[in-house]
mmCIF file of C-alpha atoms and ligand atoms in Angstrom:
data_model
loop_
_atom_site.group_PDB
_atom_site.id
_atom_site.type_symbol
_atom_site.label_atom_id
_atom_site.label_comp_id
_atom_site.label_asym_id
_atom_site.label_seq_id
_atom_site.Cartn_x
_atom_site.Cartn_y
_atom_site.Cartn_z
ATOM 1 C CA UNK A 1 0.000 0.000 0.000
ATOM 2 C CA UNK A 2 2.924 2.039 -0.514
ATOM 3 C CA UNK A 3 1.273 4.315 -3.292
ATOM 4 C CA UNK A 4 -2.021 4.399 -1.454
ATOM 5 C CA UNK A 5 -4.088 7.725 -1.404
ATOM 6 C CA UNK A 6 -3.685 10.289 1.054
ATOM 7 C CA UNK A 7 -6.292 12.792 1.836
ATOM 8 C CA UNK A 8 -6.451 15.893 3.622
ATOM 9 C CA UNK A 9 -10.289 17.104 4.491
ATOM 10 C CA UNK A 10 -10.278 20.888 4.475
ATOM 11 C CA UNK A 11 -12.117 23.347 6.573
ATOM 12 C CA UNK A 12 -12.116 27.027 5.287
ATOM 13 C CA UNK A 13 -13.119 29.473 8.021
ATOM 14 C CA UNK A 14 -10.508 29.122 11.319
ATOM 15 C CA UNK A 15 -7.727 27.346 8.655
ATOM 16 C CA UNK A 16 -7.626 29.406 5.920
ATOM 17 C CA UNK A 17 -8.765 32.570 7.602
ATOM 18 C CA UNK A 18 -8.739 34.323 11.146
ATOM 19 C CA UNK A 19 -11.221 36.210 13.189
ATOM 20 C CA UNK A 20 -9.093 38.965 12.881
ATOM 21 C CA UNK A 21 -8.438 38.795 9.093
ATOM 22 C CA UNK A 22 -12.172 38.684 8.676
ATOM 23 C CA UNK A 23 -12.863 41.608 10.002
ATOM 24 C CA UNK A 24 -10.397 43.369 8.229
ATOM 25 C CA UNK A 25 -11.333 41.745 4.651
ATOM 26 C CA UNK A 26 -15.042 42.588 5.441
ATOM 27 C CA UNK A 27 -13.652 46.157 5.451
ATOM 28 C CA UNK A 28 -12.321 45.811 2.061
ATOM 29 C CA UNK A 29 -16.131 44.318 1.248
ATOM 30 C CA UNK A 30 -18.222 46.698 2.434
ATOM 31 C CA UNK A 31 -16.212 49.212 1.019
ATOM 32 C CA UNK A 32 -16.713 47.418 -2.338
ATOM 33 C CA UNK A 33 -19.947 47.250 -1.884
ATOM 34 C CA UNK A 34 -20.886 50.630 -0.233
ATOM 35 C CA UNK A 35 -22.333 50.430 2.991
ATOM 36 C CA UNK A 36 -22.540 53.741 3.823
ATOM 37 C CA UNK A 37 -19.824 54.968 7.065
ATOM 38 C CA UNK A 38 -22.876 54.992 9.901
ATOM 39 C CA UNK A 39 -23.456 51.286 8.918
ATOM 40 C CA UNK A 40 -26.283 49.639 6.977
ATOM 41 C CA UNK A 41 -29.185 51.978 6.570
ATOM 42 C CA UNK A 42 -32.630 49.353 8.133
ATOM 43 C CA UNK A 43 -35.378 49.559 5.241
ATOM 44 C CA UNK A 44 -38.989 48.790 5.661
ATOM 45 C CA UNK A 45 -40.552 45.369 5.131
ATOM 46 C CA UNK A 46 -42.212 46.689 1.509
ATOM 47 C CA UNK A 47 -39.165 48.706 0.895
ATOM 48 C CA UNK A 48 -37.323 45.223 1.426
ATOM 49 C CA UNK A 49 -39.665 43.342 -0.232
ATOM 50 C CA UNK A 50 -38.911 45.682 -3.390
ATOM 51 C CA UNK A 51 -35.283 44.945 -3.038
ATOM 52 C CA UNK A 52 -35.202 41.243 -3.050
ATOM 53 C CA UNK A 53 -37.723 41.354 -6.277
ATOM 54 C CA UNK A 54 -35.313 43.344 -7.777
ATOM 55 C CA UNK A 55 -32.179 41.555 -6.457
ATOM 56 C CA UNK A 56 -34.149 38.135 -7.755
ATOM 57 C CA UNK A 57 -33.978 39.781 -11.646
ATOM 58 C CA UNK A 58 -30.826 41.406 -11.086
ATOM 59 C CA UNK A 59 -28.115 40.381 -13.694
ATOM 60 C CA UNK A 60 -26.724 37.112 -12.700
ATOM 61 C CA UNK A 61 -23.175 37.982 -13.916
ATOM 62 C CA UNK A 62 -22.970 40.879 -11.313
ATOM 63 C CA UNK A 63 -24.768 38.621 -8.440
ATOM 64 C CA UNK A 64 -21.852 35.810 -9.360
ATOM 65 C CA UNK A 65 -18.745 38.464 -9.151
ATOM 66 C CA UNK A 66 -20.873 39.802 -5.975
ATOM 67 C CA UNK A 67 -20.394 35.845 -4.227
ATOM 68 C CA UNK A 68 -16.806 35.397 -5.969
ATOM 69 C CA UNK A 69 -15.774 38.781 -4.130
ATOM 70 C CA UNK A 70 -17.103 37.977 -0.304
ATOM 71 C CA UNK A 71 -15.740 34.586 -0.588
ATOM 72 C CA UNK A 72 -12.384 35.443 -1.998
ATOM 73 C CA UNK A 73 -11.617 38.312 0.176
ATOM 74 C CA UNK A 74 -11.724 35.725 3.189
ATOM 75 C CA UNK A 75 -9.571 33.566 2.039
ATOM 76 C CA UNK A 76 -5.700 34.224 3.008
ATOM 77 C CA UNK A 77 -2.976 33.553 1.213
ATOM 78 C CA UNK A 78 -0.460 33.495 3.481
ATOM 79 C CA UNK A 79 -2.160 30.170 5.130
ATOM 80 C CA UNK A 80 -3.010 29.303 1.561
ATOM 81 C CA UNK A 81 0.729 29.096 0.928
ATOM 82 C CA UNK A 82 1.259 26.840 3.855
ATOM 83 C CA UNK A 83 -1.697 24.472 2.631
ATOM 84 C CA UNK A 84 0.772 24.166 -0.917
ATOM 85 C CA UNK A 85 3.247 23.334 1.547
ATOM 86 C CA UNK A 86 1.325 20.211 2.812
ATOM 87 C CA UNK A 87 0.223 18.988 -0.094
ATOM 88 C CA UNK A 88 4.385 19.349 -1.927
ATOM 89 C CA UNK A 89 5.222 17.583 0.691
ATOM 90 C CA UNK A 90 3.034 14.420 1.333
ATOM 91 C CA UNK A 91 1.379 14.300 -2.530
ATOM 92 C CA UNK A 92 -1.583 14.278 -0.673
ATOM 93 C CA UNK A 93 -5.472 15.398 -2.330
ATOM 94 C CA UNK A 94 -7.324 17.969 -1.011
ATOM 95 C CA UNK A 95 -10.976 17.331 -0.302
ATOM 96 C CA UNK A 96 -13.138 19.956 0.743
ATOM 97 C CA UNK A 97 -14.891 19.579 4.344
ATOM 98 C CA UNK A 98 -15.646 22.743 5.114
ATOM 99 C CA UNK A 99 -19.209 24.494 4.877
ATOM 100 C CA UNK A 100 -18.758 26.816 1.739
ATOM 101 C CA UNK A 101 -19.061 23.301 0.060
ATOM 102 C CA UNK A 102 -23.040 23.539 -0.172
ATOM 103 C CA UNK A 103 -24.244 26.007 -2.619
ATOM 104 C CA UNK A 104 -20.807 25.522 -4.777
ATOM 105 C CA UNK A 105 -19.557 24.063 -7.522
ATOM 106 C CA UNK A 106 -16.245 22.080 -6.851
ATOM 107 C CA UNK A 107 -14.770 23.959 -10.101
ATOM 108 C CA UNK A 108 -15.799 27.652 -8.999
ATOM 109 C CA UNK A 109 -14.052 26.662 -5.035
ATOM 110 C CA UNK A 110 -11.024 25.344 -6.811
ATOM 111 C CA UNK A 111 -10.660 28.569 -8.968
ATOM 112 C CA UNK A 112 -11.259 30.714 -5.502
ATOM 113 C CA UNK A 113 -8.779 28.968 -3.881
ATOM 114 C CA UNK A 114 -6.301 28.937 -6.963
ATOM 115 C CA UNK A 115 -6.825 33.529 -7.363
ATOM 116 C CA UNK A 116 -5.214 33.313 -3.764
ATOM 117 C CA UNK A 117 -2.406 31.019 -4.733
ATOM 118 C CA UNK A 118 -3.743 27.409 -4.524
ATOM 119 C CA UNK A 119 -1.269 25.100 -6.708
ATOM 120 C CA UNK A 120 -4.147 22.551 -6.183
ATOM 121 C CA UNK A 121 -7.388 21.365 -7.487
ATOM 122 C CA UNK A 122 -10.137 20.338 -5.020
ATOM 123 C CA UNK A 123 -10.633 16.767 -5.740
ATOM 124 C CA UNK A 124 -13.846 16.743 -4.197
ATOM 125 C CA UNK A 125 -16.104 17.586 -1.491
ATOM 126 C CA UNK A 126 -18.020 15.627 1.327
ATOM 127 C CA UNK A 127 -21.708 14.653 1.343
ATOM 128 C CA UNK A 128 -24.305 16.381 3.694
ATOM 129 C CA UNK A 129 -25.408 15.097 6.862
ATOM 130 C CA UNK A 130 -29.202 14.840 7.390
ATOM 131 C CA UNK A 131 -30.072 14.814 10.264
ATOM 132 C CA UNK A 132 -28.485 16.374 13.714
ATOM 133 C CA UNK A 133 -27.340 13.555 15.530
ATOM 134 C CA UNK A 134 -24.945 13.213 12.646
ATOM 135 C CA UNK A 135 -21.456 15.778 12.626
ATOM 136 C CA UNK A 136 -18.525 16.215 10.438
ATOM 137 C CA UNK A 137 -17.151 13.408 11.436
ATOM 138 C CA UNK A 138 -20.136 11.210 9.799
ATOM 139 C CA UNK A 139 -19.624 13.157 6.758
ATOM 140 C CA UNK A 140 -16.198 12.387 6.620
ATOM 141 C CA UNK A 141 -16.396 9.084 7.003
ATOM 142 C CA UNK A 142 -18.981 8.451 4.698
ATOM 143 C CA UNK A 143 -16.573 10.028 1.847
ATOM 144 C CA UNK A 144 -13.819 7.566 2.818
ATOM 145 C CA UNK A 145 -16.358 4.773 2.738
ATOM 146 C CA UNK A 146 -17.820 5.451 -0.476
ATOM 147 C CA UNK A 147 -14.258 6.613 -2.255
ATOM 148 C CA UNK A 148 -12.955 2.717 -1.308
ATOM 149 C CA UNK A 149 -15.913 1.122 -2.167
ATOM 150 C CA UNK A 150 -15.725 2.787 -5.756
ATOM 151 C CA UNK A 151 -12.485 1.840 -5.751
ATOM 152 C CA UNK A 152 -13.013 -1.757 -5.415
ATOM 153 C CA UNK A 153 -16.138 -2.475 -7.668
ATOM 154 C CA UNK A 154 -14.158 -0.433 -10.266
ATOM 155 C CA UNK A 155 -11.280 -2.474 -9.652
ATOM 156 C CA UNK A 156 -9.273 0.526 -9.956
ATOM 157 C CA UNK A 157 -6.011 0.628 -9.026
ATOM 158 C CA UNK A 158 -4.703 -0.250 -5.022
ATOM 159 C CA UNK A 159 -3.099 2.871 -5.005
ATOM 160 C CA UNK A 160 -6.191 4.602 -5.573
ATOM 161 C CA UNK A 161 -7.635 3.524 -1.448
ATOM 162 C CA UNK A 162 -7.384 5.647 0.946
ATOM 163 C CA UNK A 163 -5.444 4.547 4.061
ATOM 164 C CA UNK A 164 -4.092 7.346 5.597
ATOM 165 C CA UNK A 165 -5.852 11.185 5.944
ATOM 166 C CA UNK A 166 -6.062 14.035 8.287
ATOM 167 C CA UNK A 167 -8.540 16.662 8.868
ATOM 168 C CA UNK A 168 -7.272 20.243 9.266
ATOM 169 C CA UNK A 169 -10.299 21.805 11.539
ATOM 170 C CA UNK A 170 -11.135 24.368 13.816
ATOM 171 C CA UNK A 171 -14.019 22.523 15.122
ATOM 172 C CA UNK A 172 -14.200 19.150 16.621
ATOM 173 C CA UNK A 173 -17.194 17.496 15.604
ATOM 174 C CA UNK A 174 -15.695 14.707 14.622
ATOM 175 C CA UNK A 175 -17.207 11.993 16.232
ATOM 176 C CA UNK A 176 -15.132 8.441 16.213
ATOM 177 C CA UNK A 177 -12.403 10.503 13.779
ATOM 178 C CA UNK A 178 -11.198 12.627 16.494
ATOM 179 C CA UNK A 179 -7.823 11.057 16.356
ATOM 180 C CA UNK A 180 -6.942 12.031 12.546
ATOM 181 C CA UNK A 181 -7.944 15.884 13.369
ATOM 182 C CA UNK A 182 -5.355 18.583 13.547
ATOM 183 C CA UNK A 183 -7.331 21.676 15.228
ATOM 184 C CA UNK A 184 -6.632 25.207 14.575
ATOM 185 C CA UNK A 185 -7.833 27.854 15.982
ATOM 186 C CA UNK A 186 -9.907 31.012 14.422
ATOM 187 C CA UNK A 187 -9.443 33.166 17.545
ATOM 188 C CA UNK A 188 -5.651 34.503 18.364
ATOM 189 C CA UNK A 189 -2.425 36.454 17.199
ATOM 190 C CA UNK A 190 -1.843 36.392 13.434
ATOM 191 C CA UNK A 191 1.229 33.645 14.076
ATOM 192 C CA UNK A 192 -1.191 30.964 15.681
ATOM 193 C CA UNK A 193 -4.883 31.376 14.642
ATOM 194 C CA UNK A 194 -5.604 29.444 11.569
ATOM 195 C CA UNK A 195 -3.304 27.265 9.843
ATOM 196 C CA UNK A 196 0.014 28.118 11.316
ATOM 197 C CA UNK A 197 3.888 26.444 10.780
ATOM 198 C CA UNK A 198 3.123 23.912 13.846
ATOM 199 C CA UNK A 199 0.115 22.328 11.987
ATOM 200 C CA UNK A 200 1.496 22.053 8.212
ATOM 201 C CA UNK A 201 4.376 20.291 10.568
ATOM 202 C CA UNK A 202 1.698 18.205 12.275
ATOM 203 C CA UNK A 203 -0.077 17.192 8.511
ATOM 204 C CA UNK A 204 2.979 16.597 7.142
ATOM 205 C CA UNK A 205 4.648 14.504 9.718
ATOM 206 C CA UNK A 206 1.169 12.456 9.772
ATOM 207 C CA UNK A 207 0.477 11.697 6.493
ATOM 208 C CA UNK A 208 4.101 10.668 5.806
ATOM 209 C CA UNK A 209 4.445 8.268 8.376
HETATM 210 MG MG1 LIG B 301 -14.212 26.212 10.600
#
């Protein structure tokens, strides 16, 4: 099993961004979008009602770059850079964990990810749980699962099977796969929240053992 698959599960928000870099890109946003200085003006329910109408018909190029812009701006690529590192390193895929998964297109993440220096392609993303007793964990696991299975009724190659993977989280809802999480933080100084030089350590060190 020498060639077998590695996979890192990637969270966004607390890895790839800080509390504190959020606030400062959603600077940079509402600028973009012009709130005005005293904050967002409050509208009346028909005045509302006449803005989502309108918002519903507005051109779908401009509501696209709108979503490619907030999402963008909150990514980092300084921690994006150590991510590359990570995935140099161990040859490992990247498959995408995180909550901006639903509502996205694997292709339109990947490209996000690549404008702020990504020199990889999201291989894929994990299903949805349904219910609440279920947590990231599940949905984790449930990837894995199905990934091998394919494997094996495809007959694909061994070194397609995943045996070893890590997930890089700032949460820890991960149920019976607590053991292959390396947390982060999203609160703290700029050298330790998110993904910081003791993790990508952590990852590498892991996933080449
Ligand atoms: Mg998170």
């Amino acid at each position: 099993l020498e060639a077998a698959m590695k996979v890192l599960f990637l969270d966004i928000d607390g890895v790839l961004n800080t509390q504190k870099f959020i606030v400062a890109s959603q600077k940079k946003t509402d600028k973009q979008h012009a709130v005005p200085d005293e904050g967002p003006k409050s509208f009346t329910l028909d005045e509302l009602a006449e803005m989502m109408e309108a918002r519903e018909k507005a051109d779908p190029v401009k509501v696209a770059k709108e979503r490619w812009d907030w999402h963008v701006n909150m990514l980092d690529p300084v921690r994006i850079k150590r991510l590359n590192r990570i995935v140099n390193e161990t040859g490992c895929v990247v498959v995408l964990s995180s909550s901006w998964r639903i509502g996205m297109d694997l292709w339109e993440l990947s490209a996000m990810l690549q404008s702020k220096g990504a020199e990889f392609t999201l291989l894929s993303k994990t299903p949805s749980k349904t219910t609440n007793d279920e947590c990231r964990g599940d949905e984790i696991w449930w990837w894995i699962r199905d990934w091998n299975d394919d494997v094996a009724r495809k007959k694909m190659d061994e070194g397609n099977i995943v045996d070893r993977f890590v997930i890089l989280d700032d949460d820890s809802d991960m149920g019976m796969l607590m053991a292959n999480l390396v947390r982060t933080s999203f609160f703290g100084e700029d050298d330790e929240a998110g993904l910081n030089e003791t993790h990508v350590e952590e990852c590498i060190r892991r996933l080449n053992s």
